[in-house]
Short mmCIF file of C-alpha atoms in Angstrom, two decimals:
data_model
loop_
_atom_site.label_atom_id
_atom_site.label_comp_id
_atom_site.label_asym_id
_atom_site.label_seq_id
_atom_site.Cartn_x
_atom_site.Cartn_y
_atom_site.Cartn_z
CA UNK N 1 0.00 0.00 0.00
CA UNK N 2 1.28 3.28 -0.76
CA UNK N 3 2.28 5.72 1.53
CA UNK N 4 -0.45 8.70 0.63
CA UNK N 5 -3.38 5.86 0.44
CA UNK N 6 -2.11 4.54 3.93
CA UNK N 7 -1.82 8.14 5.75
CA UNK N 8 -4.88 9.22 4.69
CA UNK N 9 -6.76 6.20 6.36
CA UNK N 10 -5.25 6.58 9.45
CA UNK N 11 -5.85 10.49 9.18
CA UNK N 12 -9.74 9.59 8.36
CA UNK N 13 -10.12 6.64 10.04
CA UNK N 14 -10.14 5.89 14.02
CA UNK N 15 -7.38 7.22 16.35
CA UNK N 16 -7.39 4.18 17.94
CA UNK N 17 -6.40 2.05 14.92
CA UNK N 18 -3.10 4.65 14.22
CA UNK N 19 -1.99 4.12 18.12
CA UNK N 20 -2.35 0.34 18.13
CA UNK N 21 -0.36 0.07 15.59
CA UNK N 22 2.34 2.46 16.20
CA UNK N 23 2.36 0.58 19.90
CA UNK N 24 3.09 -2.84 18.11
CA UNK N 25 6.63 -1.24 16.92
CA UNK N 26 7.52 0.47 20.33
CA UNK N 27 7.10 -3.26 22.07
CA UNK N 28 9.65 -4.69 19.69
CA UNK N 29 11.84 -1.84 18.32
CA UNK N 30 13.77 1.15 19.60
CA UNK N 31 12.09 3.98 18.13
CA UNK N 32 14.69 6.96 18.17
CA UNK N 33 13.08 10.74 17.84
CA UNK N 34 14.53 12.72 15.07
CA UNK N 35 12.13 15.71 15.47
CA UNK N 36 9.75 15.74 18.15
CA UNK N 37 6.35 17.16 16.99
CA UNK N 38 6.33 20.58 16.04
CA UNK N 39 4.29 23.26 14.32
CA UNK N 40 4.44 24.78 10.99
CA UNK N 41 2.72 25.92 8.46
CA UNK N 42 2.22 25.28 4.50
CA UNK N 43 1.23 26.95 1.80
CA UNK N 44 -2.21 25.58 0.69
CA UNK N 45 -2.27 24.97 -3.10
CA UNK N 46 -5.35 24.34 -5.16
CA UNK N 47 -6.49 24.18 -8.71
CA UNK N 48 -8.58 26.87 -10.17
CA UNK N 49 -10.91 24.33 -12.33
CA UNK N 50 -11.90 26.62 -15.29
CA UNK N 51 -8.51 27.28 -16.39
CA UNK N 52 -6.28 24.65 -14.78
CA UNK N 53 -4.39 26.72 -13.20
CA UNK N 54 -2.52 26.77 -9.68
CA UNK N 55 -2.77 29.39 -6.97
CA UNK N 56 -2.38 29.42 -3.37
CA UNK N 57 -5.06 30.79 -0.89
CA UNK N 58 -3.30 31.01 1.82
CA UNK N 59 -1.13 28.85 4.97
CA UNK N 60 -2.39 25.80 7.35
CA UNK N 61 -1.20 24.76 10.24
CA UNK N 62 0.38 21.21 10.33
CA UNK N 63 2.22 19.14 12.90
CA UNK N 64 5.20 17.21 11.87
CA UNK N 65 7.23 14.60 13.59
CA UNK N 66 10.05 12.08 12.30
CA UNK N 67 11.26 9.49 13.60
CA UNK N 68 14.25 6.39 13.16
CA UNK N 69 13.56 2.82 13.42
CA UNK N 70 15.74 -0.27 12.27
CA UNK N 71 18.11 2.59 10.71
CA UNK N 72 15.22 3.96 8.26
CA UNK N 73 13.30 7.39 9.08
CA UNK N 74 9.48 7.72 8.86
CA UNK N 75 7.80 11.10 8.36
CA UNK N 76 3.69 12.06 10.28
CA UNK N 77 2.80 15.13 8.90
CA UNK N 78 -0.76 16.46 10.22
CA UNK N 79 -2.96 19.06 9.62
CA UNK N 80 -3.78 21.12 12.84
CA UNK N 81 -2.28 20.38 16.39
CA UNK N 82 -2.18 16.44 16.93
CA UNK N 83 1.28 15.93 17.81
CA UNK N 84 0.15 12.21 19.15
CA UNK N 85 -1.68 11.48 15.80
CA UNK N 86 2.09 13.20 13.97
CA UNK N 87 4.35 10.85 15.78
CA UNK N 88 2.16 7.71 15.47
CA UNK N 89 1.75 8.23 11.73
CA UNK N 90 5.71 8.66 11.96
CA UNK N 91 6.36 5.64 13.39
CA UNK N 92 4.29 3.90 11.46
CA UNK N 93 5.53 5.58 8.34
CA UNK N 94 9.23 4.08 9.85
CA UNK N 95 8.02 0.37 10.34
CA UNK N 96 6.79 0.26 6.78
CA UNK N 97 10.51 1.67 5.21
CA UNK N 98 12.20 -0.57 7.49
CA UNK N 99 9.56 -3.43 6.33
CA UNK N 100 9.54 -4.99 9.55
CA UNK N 101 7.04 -8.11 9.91
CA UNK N 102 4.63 -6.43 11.93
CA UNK N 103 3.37 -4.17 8.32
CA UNK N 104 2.75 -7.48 6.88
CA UNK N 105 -0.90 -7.42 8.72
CA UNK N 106 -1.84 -3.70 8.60
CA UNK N 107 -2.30 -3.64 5.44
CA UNK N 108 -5.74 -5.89 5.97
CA UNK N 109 -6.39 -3.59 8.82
CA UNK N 110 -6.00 -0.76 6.69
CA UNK N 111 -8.33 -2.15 4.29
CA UNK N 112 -11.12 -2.99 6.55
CA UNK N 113 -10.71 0.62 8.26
CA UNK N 114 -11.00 2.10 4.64
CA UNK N 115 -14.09 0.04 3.94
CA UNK N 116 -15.37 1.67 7.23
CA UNK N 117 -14.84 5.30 6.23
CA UNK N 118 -16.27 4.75 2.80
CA UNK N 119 -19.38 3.21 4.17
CA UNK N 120 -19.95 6.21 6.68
CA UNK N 121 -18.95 8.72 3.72
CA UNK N 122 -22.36 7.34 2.08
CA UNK N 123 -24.40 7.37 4.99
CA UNK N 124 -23.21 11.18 5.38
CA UNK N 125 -24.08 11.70 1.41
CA UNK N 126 -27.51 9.40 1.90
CA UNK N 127 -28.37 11.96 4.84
CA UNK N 128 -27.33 15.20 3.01
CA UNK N 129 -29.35 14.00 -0.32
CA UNK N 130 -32.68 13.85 1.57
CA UNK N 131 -32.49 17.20 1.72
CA UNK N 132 -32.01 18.05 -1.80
CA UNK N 133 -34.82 20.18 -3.17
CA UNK N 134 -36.02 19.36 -6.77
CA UNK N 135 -37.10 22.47 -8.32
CA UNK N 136 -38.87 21.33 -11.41
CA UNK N 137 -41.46 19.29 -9.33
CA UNK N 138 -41.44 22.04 -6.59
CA UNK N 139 -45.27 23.89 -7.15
CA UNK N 140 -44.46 27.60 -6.97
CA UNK N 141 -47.99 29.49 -6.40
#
């Protein structure tokens, strides 16, 4: 699974899901701090959708944290201020360079917890589409 696909899950998905797993590599690995979680912001970038182009609105706030583990560095960057969610999305980020054993198994929790967020995406959309007004059968008097 690729690194974007897998961070935005765990960004999406349940909290608890991104500290079990970052627990399962503190029990077995030293887990040496690079840069504890800190602040900073980022230029937003978006595409105008009439003429393709790219401008920038304007600066978020993200937390980042990296970390070391089995000699290969892992990278949680966050939007907002969740320096827990930063570091566990680091070390996780870390297990999966070093390809330690433990990854071999996310990857079907990752699945199921995407299948989760998907499924309560389209309850959201089900919701927000009962409101929906049709104006061509709407009887204006």
């Amino acid at each position: 699974m690729k690194r974007r696909r897998r961070t935005e899950i765990l960004i999406n998905g349940s909290p608890s899901l991104a500290e079990e797993m970052a627990e399962s590599i503190l029990e077995s690995y030293e887990v040496k701090v690079i840069q504890k979680p800190e602040h900073g912001l980022v230029m937003m970038k978006v595409r105008e959708t009439s003429k393709k182009s790219l401008f920038y609105p304007g600066e978020v706030l993200v937390t980042e944290c990296k970390v070391q583990v089995e000699g290969k560095v892992g990278i949680g960057i966050v939007t907002g201020d969740k320096p827990e969610l930063a570091r566990h999305l680091a070390i996780i980020d870390a297990g999966y360079q070093a390809n330690v054993p433990e990854t071999m198994k996310w990857d079907g929790l990752l699945g199921n917890e995407e299948q989760a967020i998907a499924q309560a995406k389209a309850v959201e959309k089900q919701s927000i589409l009962k409101t929906k007004v049709n104006f061509e059968t709407m009887d204006v008097s």
